[in-house]
Amino acid sequence: MKASSSKAFCLTLLLACMVPASGREAPSITTSFTEFWSAAKGKPFLQQEHAWNRSIESLRRDVYDTVVWEKQHDPYWQARRQIWLQKRFERYPALAADIPVEVRALQDAVAHQSVRFKTLFPDADAHPPVTILLAPNFDAKSGVLGNGKPVLVFAVDTLLLEHANLDIVVPHELFHLYHAQHAGIRNDGVMPDAPLTLPLFEEGLATYVSGELSPGHTDGELLLEDELGAIPANQLPEIARRFLADARSKAIDPEHPDIFKRWFNAAPRPYQQGLPNRSGYWLGLQLIRHLRRSYAPAHIAAWSPEQADAQITAALQQVGSQELPSRQTKSAEAH
């Protein structure tokens, strides 16, 4: 078989593996969206919701229950779902024509980046369990299905709204899936009883890997926000010390949810004085670069949750106690 034909065959297999995460036969998300929107366009919300349930969710029940709405963790998921869906349905008139195009672009990016990913992590799944669907409350995330299997979910409509750079988003999320499968760090580190250091480690490492697989981007591009990329390097010790005050808090804490939010969530208003929202992503990336002085990426990625917690806590203490030399904002750095 010619090399070009072999590559095309591999890409075909990768695309074929992107089936509904529930494992049941279902139409493509493009077909489902077309059916939903033909019944919902211009209708009152309750009729739109009925069409959504019939054409979208009922065919992908497991992934919507466990990953999209996270019913197992959120006692208020029904109320949030109503609000999210109503707002998203209002956006579909402007999005509908472009969703099939974005689906194809996302499929191509997953196939291409999956091949590249194995050059960095040879033991990665050649056919990663990826699902493309519609969701109003995230753009992409790893999760765990009801049967305990990790899955990577891309919300094509949200990615379209964000004008997301798929060459950055896809490898970042592929790493989250790989990490869940090989190190047991699931839900992007936001796991029951996990300390806040775990999502810090997880997001920093995923961002680092995306820079390795899509080189030449600034930190602002890798972090999906120019304001994060503009944080001066000399603020690292202060930010590390600030995070240490929250480090033993739980990633999932219904009684104190603002602790996680102020480091990892986006919002119209700032959570912390003098810091942009989602600063945990920036801090995590800097700490991984600090750890890279001593460890290879594959070594770091193999750490158990307990090892990752210990290593990132030690790194926080080290960088928090001293001024570090300035670093360039390019992710492609000398190793």
PDB file of N, CA, C and O in Angstrom, residues 245-310:
ATOM      1  N   ALA A 245      -2.436  29.082  49.356  1.00  0.00           N
ATOM      2  CA  ALA A 245      -3.436  29.301  50.400  1.00  0.00           C
ATOM      3  C   ALA A 245      -4.707  28.508  50.132  1.00  0.00           C
ATOM      4  O   ALA A 245      -5.470  28.212  51.059  1.00  0.00           O
ATOM      5  N   ASP A 246      -4.953  28.155  48.865  1.00  0.00           N
ATOM      6  CA  ASP A 246      -6.147  27.389  48.479  1.00  0.00           C
ATOM      7  C   ASP A 246      -5.832  25.946  48.131  1.00  0.00           C
ATOM      8  O   ASP A 246      -6.752  25.158  47.848  1.00  0.00           O
ATOM      9  N   ALA A 247      -4.571  25.570  48.136  1.00  0.00           N
ATOM     10  CA  ALA A 247      -4.135  24.315  47.516  1.00  0.00           C
ATOM     11  C   ALA A 247      -4.778  23.075  48.118  1.00  0.00           C
ATOM     12  O   ALA A 247      -5.004  22.088  47.416  1.00  0.00           O
ATOM     13  N   ARG A 248      -5.087  23.076  49.403  1.00  0.00           N
ATOM     14  CA  ARG A 248      -5.662  21.888  50.026  1.00  0.00           C
ATOM     15  C   ARG A 248      -7.192  21.888  49.965  1.00  0.00           C
ATOM     16  O   ARG A 248      -7.836  20.952  50.469  1.00  0.00           O
ATOM     17  N   SER A 249      -7.773  22.886  49.362  1.00  0.00           N
ATOM     18  CA  SER A 249      -9.218  22.884  49.151  1.00  0.00           C
ATOM     19  C   SER A 249      -9.571  21.799  48.143  1.00  0.00           C
ATOM     20  O   SER A 249      -8.724  21.355  47.357  1.00  0.00           O
ATOM     21  N   LYS A 250     -10.814  21.373  48.158  1.00  0.00           N
ATOM     22  CA  LYS A 250     -11.255  20.321  47.255  1.00  0.00           C
ATOM     23  C   LYS A 250     -11.654  20.899  45.894  1.00  0.00           C
ATOM     24  O   LYS A 250     -12.261  21.976  45.823  1.00  0.00           O
ATOM     25  N   ALA A 251     -11.320  20.157  44.853  1.00  0.00           N
ATOM     26  CA  ALA A 251     -11.726  20.583  43.516  1.00  0.00           C
ATOM     27  C   ALA A 251     -13.251  20.591  43.388  1.00  0.00           C
ATOM     28  O   ALA A 251     -13.819  21.443  42.703  1.00  0.00           O
ATOM     29  N   ILE A 252     -13.906  19.635  44.045  1.00  0.00           N
ATOM     30  CA  ILE A 252     -15.371  19.608  44.099  1.00  0.00           C
ATOM     31  C   ILE A 252     -15.784  19.859  45.541  1.00  0.00           C
ATOM     32  O   ILE A 252     -15.552  19.017  46.411  1.00  0.00           O
ATOM     33  N   ASP A 253     -16.339  21.024  45.789  1.00  0.00           N
ATOM     34  CA  ASP A 253     -16.758  21.393  47.143  1.00  0.00           C
ATOM     35  C   ASP A 253     -18.054  22.186  47.052  1.00  0.00           C
ATOM     36  O   ASP A 253     -18.028  23.399  46.853  1.00  0.00           O
ATOM     37  N   PRO A 254     -19.196  21.520  47.153  1.00  0.00           N
ATOM     38  CA  PRO A 254     -20.479  22.225  47.035  1.00  0.00           C
ATOM     39  C   PRO A 254     -20.658  23.354  48.037  1.00  0.00           C
ATOM     40  O   PRO A 254     -21.380  24.309  47.769  1.00  0.00           O
ATOM     41  N   GLU A 255     -19.982  23.264  49.185  1.00  0.00           N
ATOM     42  CA  GLU A 255     -20.124  24.301  50.202  1.00  0.00           C
ATOM     43  C   GLU A 255     -19.243  25.514  49.923  1.00  0.00           C
ATOM     44  O   GLU A 255     -19.541  26.616  50.395  1.00  0.00           O
ATOM     45  N   HIS A 256     -18.172  25.317  49.173  1.00  0.00           N
ATOM     46  CA  HIS A 256     -17.259  26.423  48.856  1.00  0.00           C
ATOM     47  C   HIS A 256     -16.866  26.376  47.375  1.00  0.00           C
ATOM     48  O   HIS A 256     -15.688  26.254  47.038  1.00  0.00           O
ATOM     49  N   PRO A 257     -17.819  26.487  46.468  1.00  0.00           N
ATOM     50  CA  PRO A 257     -17.499  26.352  45.036  1.00  0.00           C
ATOM     51  C   PRO A 257     -16.655  27.496  44.484  1.00  0.00           C
ATOM     52  O   PRO A 257     -15.997  27.337  43.459  1.00  0.00           O
ATOM     53  N   ASP A 258     -16.644  28.647  45.163  1.00  0.00           N
ATOM     54  CA  ASP A 258     -15.910  29.797  44.642  1.00  0.00           C
ATOM     55  C   ASP A 258     -14.402  29.588  44.657  1.00  0.00           C
ATOM     56  O   ASP A 258     -13.679  30.269  43.914  1.00  0.00           O
ATOM     57  N   ILE A 259     -13.908  28.675  45.478  1.00  0.00           N
ATOM     58  CA  ILE A 259     -12.461  28.456  45.530  1.00  0.00           C
ATOM     59  C   ILE A 259     -11.972  27.900  44.194  1.00  0.00           C
ATOM     60  O   ILE A 259     -10.973  28.366  43.626  1.00  0.00           O
ATOM     61  N   PHE A 260     -12.671  26.904  43.671  1.00  0.00           N
ATOM     62  CA  PHE A 260     -12.315  26.372  42.355  1.00  0.00           C
ATOM     63  C   PHE A 260     -12.535  27.426  41.275  1.00  0.00           C
ATOM     64  O   PHE A 260     -11.688  27.623  40.390  1.00  0.00           O
ATOM     65  N   LYS A 261     -13.660  28.110  41.347  1.00  0.00           N
ATOM     66  CA  LYS A 261     -14.016  29.060  40.285  1.00  0.00           C
ATOM     67  C   LYS A 261     -12.976  30.165  40.142  1.00  0.00           C
ATOM     68  O   LYS A 261     -12.679  30.591  39.022  1.00  0.00           O
ATOM     69  N   ARG A 262     -12.442  30.651  41.243  1.00  0.00           N
ATOM     70  CA  ARG A 262     -11.555  31.813  41.114  1.00  0.00           C
ATOM     71  C   ARG A 262     -10.230  31.477  40.436  1.00  0.00           C
ATOM     72  O   ARG A 262      -9.509  32.377  40.008  1.00  0.00           O
ATOM     73  N   TRP A 263      -9.927  30.195  40.320  1.00  0.00           N
ATOM     74  CA  TRP A 263      -8.703  29.808  39.631  1.00  0.00           C
ATOM     75  C   TRP A 263      -8.933  29.232  38.236  1.00  0.00           C
ATOM     76  O   TRP A 263      -8.055  29.315  37.372  1.00  0.00           O
ATOM     77  N   PHE A 264     -10.112  28.682  37.989  1.00  0.00           N
ATOM     78  CA  PHE A 264     -10.296  27.931  36.747  1.00  0.00           C
ATOM     79  C   PHE A 264     -11.494  28.351  35.897  1.00  0.00           C
ATOM     80  O   PHE A 264     -11.584  27.929  34.750  1.00  0.00           O
ATOM     81  N   ASN A 265     -12.398  29.136  36.406  1.00  0.00           N
ATOM     82  CA  ASN A 265     -13.612  29.461  35.656  1.00  0.00           C
ATOM     83  C   ASN A 265     -13.499  30.797  34.939  1.00  0.00           C
ATOM     84  O   ASN A 265     -12.821  31.715  35.399  1.00  0.00           O
ATOM     85  N   ALA A 266     -14.211  30.883  33.834  1.00  0.00           N
ATOM     86  CA  ALA A 266     -14.379  32.159  33.144  1.00  0.00           C
ATOM     87  C   ALA A 266     -15.632  32.848  33.682  1.00  0.00           C
ATOM     88  O   ALA A 266     -16.567  32.182  34.135  1.00  0.00           O
ATOM     89  N   ALA A 267     -15.650  34.161  33.634  1.00  0.00           N
ATOM     90  CA  ALA A 267     -16.806  34.928  34.104  1.00  0.00           C
ATOM     91  C   ALA A 267     -16.663  36.363  33.621  1.00  0.00           C
ATOM     92  O   ALA A 267     -15.546  36.828  33.347  1.00  0.00           O
ATOM     93  N   PRO A 268     -17.778  37.085  33.502  1.00  0.00           N
ATOM     94  CA  PRO A 268     -17.694  38.484  33.037  1.00  0.00           C
ATOM     95  C   PRO A 268     -16.907  39.372  33.990  1.00  0.00           C
ATOM     96  O   PRO A 268     -16.249  40.316  33.553  1.00  0.00           O
ATOM     97  N   ARG A 269     -16.984  39.092  35.288  1.00  0.00           N
ATOM     98  CA  ARG A 269     -16.269  39.900  36.285  1.00  0.00           C
ATOM     99  C   ARG A 269     -15.108  39.105  36.878  1.00  0.00           C
ATOM    100  O   ARG A 269     -15.184  37.884  37.008  1.00  0.00           O
ATOM    101  N   PRO A 270     -14.027  39.792  37.265  1.00  0.00           N
ATOM    102  CA  PRO A 270     -12.875  39.069  37.808  1.00  0.00           C
ATOM    103  C   PRO A 270     -13.166  38.452  39.172  1.00  0.00           C
ATOM    104  O   PRO A 270     -13.838  39.051  40.012  1.00  0.00           O
ATOM    105  N   TYR A 271     -12.660  37.249  39.378  1.00  0.00           N
ATOM    106  CA  TYR A 271     -12.798  36.584  40.675  1.00  0.00           C
ATOM    107  C   TYR A 271     -11.764  37.083  41.675  1.00  0.00           C
ATOM    108  O   TYR A 271     -11.991  37.057  42.879  1.00  0.00           O
ATOM    109  N   GLN A 272     -10.587  37.511  41.174  1.00  0.00           N
ATOM    110  CA  GLN A 272      -9.498  37.903  42.062  1.00  0.00           C
ATOM    111  C   GLN A 272      -8.946  39.253  41.632  1.00  0.00           C
ATOM    112  O   GLN A 272      -8.787  39.510  40.435  1.00  0.00           O
ATOM    113  N   GLN A 273      -8.609  40.054  42.601  1.00  0.00           N
ATOM    114  CA  GLN A 273      -8.037  41.366  42.308  1.00  0.00           C
ATOM    115  C   GLN A 273      -6.648  41.199  41.694  1.00  0.00           C
ATOM    116  O   GLN A 273      -5.802  40.467  42.211  1.00  0.00           O
ATOM    117  N   GLY A 274      -6.437  41.864  40.581  1.00  0.00           N
ATOM    118  CA  GLY A 274      -5.125  41.866  39.953  1.00  0.00           C
ATOM    119  C   GLY A 274      -4.792  40.632  39.145  1.00  0.00           C
ATOM    120  O   GLY A 274      -3.668  40.521  38.634  1.00  0.00           O
ATOM    121  N   LEU A 275      -5.742  39.702  38.990  1.00  0.00           N
ATOM    122  CA  LEU A 275      -5.490  38.501  38.207  1.00  0.00           C
ATOM    123  C   LEU A 275      -6.647  38.262  37.245  1.00  0.00           C
ATOM    124  O   LEU A 275      -7.803  38.370  37.645  1.00  0.00           O
ATOM    125  N   PRO A 276      -6.346  37.886  35.999  1.00  0.00           N
ATOM    126  CA  PRO A 276      -7.443  37.513  35.092  1.00  0.00           C
ATOM    127  C   PRO A 276      -8.052  36.187  35.522  1.00  0.00           C
ATOM    128  O   PRO A 276      -7.404  35.370  36.184  1.00  0.00           O
ATOM    129  N   ASN A 277      -9.300  35.972  35.160  1.00  0.00           N
ATOM    130  CA  ASN A 277      -9.936  34.693  35.441  1.00  0.00           C
ATOM    131  C   ASN A 277      -9.213  33.573  34.694  1.00  0.00           C
ATOM    132  O   ASN A 277      -8.582  33.796  33.671  1.00  0.00           O
ATOM    133  N   ARG A 278      -9.340  32.358  35.245  1.00  0.00           N
ATOM    134  CA  ARG A 278      -8.683  31.169  34.704  1.00  0.00           C
ATOM    135  C   ARG A 278      -7.169  31.212  34.882  1.00  0.00           C
ATOM    136  O   ARG A 278      -6.416  30.553  34.174  1.00  0.00           O
ATOM    137  N   SER A 279      -6.694  31.959  35.887  1.00  0.00           N
ATOM    138  CA  SER A 279      -5.246  32.059  36.105  1.00  0.00           C
ATOM    139  C   SER A 279      -4.628  30.728  36.508  1.00  0.00           C
ATOM    140  O   SER A 279      -3.409  30.556  36.397  1.00  0.00           O
ATOM    141  N   GLY A 280      -5.441  29.789  36.974  1.00  0.00           N
ATOM    142  CA  GLY A 280      -4.909  28.473  37.294  1.00  0.00           C
ATOM    143  C   GLY A 280      -4.296  27.786  36.089  1.00  0.00           C
ATOM    144  O   GLY A 280      -3.333  27.020  36.217  1.00  0.00           O
ATOM    145  N   TYR A 281      -4.843  28.054  34.901  1.00  0.00           N
ATOM    146  CA  TYR A 281      -4.279  27.472  33.681  1.00  0.00           C
ATOM    147  C   TYR A 281      -2.871  28.024  33.438  1.00  0.00           C
ATOM    148  O   TYR A 281      -1.950  27.289  33.094  1.00  0.00           O
ATOM    149  N   TRP A 282      -2.731  29.331  33.598  1.00  0.00           N
ATOM    150  CA  TRP A 282      -1.412  29.960  33.410  1.00  0.00           C
ATOM    151  C   TRP A 282      -0.425  29.443  34.436  1.00  0.00           C
ATOM    152  O   TRP A 282       0.711  29.061  34.098  1.00  0.00           O
ATOM    153  N   LEU A 283      -0.834  29.420  35.703  1.00  0.00           N
ATOM    154  CA  LEU A 283       0.052  28.955  36.760  1.00  0.00           C
ATOM    155  C   LEU A 283       0.439  27.499  36.542  1.00  0.00           C
ATOM    156  O   LEU A 283       1.616  27.122  36.695  1.00  0.00           O
ATOM    157  N   GLY A 284      -0.512  26.663  36.178  1.00  0.00           N
ATOM    158  CA  GLY A 284      -0.207  25.262  35.928  1.00  0.00           C
ATOM    159  C   GLY A 284       0.819  25.086  34.826  1.00  0.00           C
ATOM    160  O   GLY A 284       1.737  24.258  34.938  1.00  0.00           O
ATOM    161  N   LEU A 285       0.694  25.877  33.753  1.00  0.00           N
ATOM    162  CA  LEU A 285       1.654  25.794  32.649  1.00  0.00           C
ATOM    163  C   LEU A 285       3.054  26.164  33.120  1.00  0.00           C
ATOM    164  O   LEU A 285       4.039  25.486  32.775  1.00  0.00           O
ATOM    165  N   GLN A 286       3.177  27.213  33.919  1.00  0.00           N
ATOM    166  CA  GLN A 286       4.500  27.623  34.408  1.00  0.00           C
ATOM    167  C   GLN A 286       5.105  26.554  35.318  1.00  0.00           C
ATOM    168  O   GLN A 286       6.318  26.303  35.284  1.00  0.00           O
ATOM    169  N   LEU A 287       4.280  25.906  36.125  1.00  0.00           N
ATOM    170  CA  LEU A 287       4.783  24.865  37.023  1.00  0.00           C
ATOM    171  C   LEU A 287       5.236  23.632  36.251  1.00  0.00           C
ATOM    172  O   LEU A 287       6.233  22.987  36.622  1.00  0.00           O
ATOM    173  N   ILE A 288       4.533  23.284  35.175  1.00  0.00           N
ATOM    174  CA  ILE A 288       4.974  22.158  34.348  1.00  0.00           C
ATOM    175  C   ILE A 288       6.312  22.487  33.698  1.00  0.00           C
ATOM    176  O   ILE A 288       7.214  21.630  33.625  1.00  0.00           O
ATOM    177  N   ARG A 289       6.495  23.706  33.242  1.00  0.00           N
ATOM    178  CA  ARG A 289       7.785  24.090  32.674  1.00  0.00           C
ATOM    179  C   ARG A 289       8.890  24.000  33.732  1.00  0.00           C
ATOM    180  O   ARG A 289      10.029  23.618  33.426  1.00  0.00           O
ATOM    181  N   HIS A 290       8.546  24.356  34.949  1.00  0.00           N
ATOM    182  CA  HIS A 290       9.504  24.224  36.048  1.00  0.00           C
ATOM    183  C   HIS A 290       9.859  22.746  36.261  1.00  0.00           C
ATOM    184  O   HIS A 290      11.039  22.395  36.407  1.00  0.00           O
ATOM    185  N   LEU A 291       8.876  21.868  36.258  1.00  0.00           N
ATOM    186  CA  LEU A 291       9.111  20.439  36.457  1.00  0.00           C
ATOM    187  C   LEU A 291       9.861  19.817  35.280  1.00  0.00           C
ATOM    188  O   LEU A 291      10.596  18.836  35.451  1.00  0.00           O
ATOM    189  N   ARG A 292       9.667  20.391  34.081  1.00  0.00           N
ATOM    190  CA  ARG A 292      10.340  19.854  32.899  1.00  0.00           C
ATOM    191  C   ARG A 292      11.861  19.976  32.979  1.00  0.00           C
ATOM    192  O   ARG A 292      12.591  19.308  32.249  1.00  0.00           O
ATOM    193  N   ARG A 293      12.351  20.799  33.888  1.00  0.00           N
ATOM    194  CA  ARG A 293      13.792  20.894  34.064  1.00  0.00           C
ATOM    195  C   ARG A 293      14.374  19.587  34.605  1.00  0.00           C
ATOM    196  O   ARG A 293      15.559  19.312  34.428  1.00  0.00           O
ATOM    197  N   SER A 294      13.516  18.800  35.245  1.00  0.00           N
ATOM    198  CA  SER A 294      13.972  17.565  35.880  1.00  0.00           C
ATOM    199  C   SER A 294      13.357  16.305  35.289  1.00  0.00           C
ATOM    200  O   SER A 294      13.918  15.214  35.462  1.00  0.00           O
ATOM    201  N   TYR A 295      12.211  16.438  34.606  1.00  0.00           N
ATOM    202  CA  TYR A 295      11.483  15.252  34.157  1.00  0.00           C
ATOM    203  C   TYR A 295      11.039  15.404  32.712  1.00  0.00           C
ATOM    204  O   TYR A 295      10.671  16.499  32.269  1.00  0.00           O
ATOM    205  N   ALA A 296      11.019  14.282  31.996  1.00  0.00           N
ATOM    206  CA  ALA A 296      10.497  14.250  30.628  1.00  0.00           C
ATOM    207  C   ALA A 296       8.972  14.263  30.660  1.00  0.00           C
ATOM    208  O   ALA A 296       8.361  13.844  31.655  1.00  0.00           O
ATOM    209  N   PRO A 297       8.321  14.727  29.573  1.00  0.00           N
ATOM    210  CA  PRO A 297       6.848  14.768  29.555  1.00  0.00           C
ATOM    211  C   PRO A 297       6.202  13.416  29.826  1.00  0.00           C
ATOM    212  O   PRO A 297       5.226  13.334  30.578  1.00  0.00           O
ATOM    213  N   ALA A 298       6.736  12.339  29.243  1.00  0.00           N
ATOM    214  CA  ALA A 298       6.143  11.015  29.460  1.00  0.00           C
ATOM    215  C   ALA A 298       6.250  10.597  30.919  1.00  0.00           C
ATOM    216  O   ALA A 298       5.360   9.923  31.451  1.00  0.00           O
ATOM    217  N   HIS A 299       7.347  10.996  31.578  1.00  0.00           N
ATOM    218  CA  HIS A 299       7.526  10.683  32.997  1.00  0.00           C
ATOM    219  C   HIS A 299       6.482  11.430  33.830  1.00  0.00           C
ATOM    220  O   HIS A 299       5.831  10.843  34.704  1.00  0.00           O
ATOM    221  N   ILE A 300       6.313  12.705  33.552  1.00  0.00           N
ATOM    222  CA  ILE A 300       5.330  13.510  34.294  1.00  0.00           C
ATOM    223  C   ILE A 300       3.924  12.966  34.073  1.00  0.00           C
ATOM    224  O   ILE A 300       3.120  12.875  35.012  1.00  0.00           O
ATOM    225  N   ALA A 301       3.624  12.600  32.843  1.00  0.00           N
ATOM    226  CA  ALA A 301       2.278  12.120  32.520  1.00  0.00           C
ATOM    227  C   ALA A 301       1.964  10.787  33.181  1.00  0.00           C
ATOM    228  O   ALA A 301       0.790  10.416  33.291  1.00  0.00           O
ATOM    229  N   ALA A 302       2.980  10.066  33.628  1.00  0.00           N
ATOM    230  CA  ALA A 302       2.761   8.759  34.246  1.00  0.00           C
ATOM    231  C   ALA A 302       2.510   8.843  35.745  1.00  0.00           C
ATOM    232  O   ALA A 302       2.192   7.821  36.365  1.00  0.00           O
ATOM    233  N   TRP A 303       2.643  10.025  36.341  1.00  0.00           N
ATOM    234  CA  TRP A 303       2.440  10.148  37.780  1.00  0.00           C
ATOM    235  C   TRP A 303       1.001   9.833  38.164  1.00  0.00           C
ATOM    236  O   TRP A 303       0.053  10.236  37.472  1.00  0.00           O
ATOM    237  N   SER A 304       0.849   9.144  39.252  1.00  0.00           N
ATOM    238  CA  SER A 304      -0.481   8.885  39.811  1.00  0.00           C
ATOM    239  C   SER A 304      -1.043  10.181  40.377  1.00  0.00           C
ATOM    240  O   SER A 304      -0.304  11.165  40.557  1.00  0.00           O
ATOM    241  N   PRO A 305      -2.338  10.243  40.685  1.00  0.00           N
ATOM    242  CA  PRO A 305      -2.888  11.457  41.308  1.00  0.00           C
ATOM    243  C   PRO A 305      -2.129  11.854  42.569  1.00  0.00           C
ATOM    244  O   PRO A 305      -1.884  13.056  42.791  1.00  0.00           O
ATOM    245  N   GLU A 306      -1.727  10.888  43.385  1.00  0.00           N
ATOM    246  CA  GLU A 306      -1.004  11.198  44.622  1.00  0.00           C
ATOM    247  C   GLU A 306       0.388  11.763  44.314  1.00  0.00           C
ATOM    248  O   GLU A 306       0.831  12.732  44.962  1.00  0.00           O
ATOM    249  N   GLN A 307       1.063  11.187  43.333  1.00  0.00           N
ATOM    250  CA  GLN A 307       2.373  11.693  42.945  1.00  0.00           C
ATOM    251  C   GLN A 307       2.271  13.087  42.339  1.00  0.00           C
ATOM    252  O   GLN A 307       3.092  13.965  42.625  1.00  0.00           O
ATOM    253  N   ALA A 308       1.258  13.294  41.499  1.00  0.00           N
ATOM    254  CA  ALA A 308       1.065  14.605  40.883  1.00  0.00           C
ATOM    255  C   ALA A 308       0.801  15.670  41.941  1.00  0.00           C
ATOM    256  O   ALA A 308       1.350  16.783  41.882  1.00  0.00           O
ATOM    257  N   ASP A 309      -0.012  15.347  42.927  1.00  0.00           N
ATOM    258  CA  ASP A 309      -0.293  16.276  44.025  1.00  0.00           C
ATOM    259  C   ASP A 309       0.992  16.637  44.755  1.00  0.00           C
ATOM    260  O   ASP A 309       1.274  17.820  45.009  1.00  0.00           O
ATOM    261  N   ALA A 310       1.796  15.635  45.086  1.00  0.00           N
ATOM    262  CA  ALA A 310       3.038  15.889  45.823  1.00  0.00           C
ATOM    263  C   ALA A 310       4.011  16.724  45.001  1.00  0.00           C
ATOM    264  O   ALA A 310       4.637  17.670  45.514  1.00  0.00           O
TER     265      ALA A 310
END
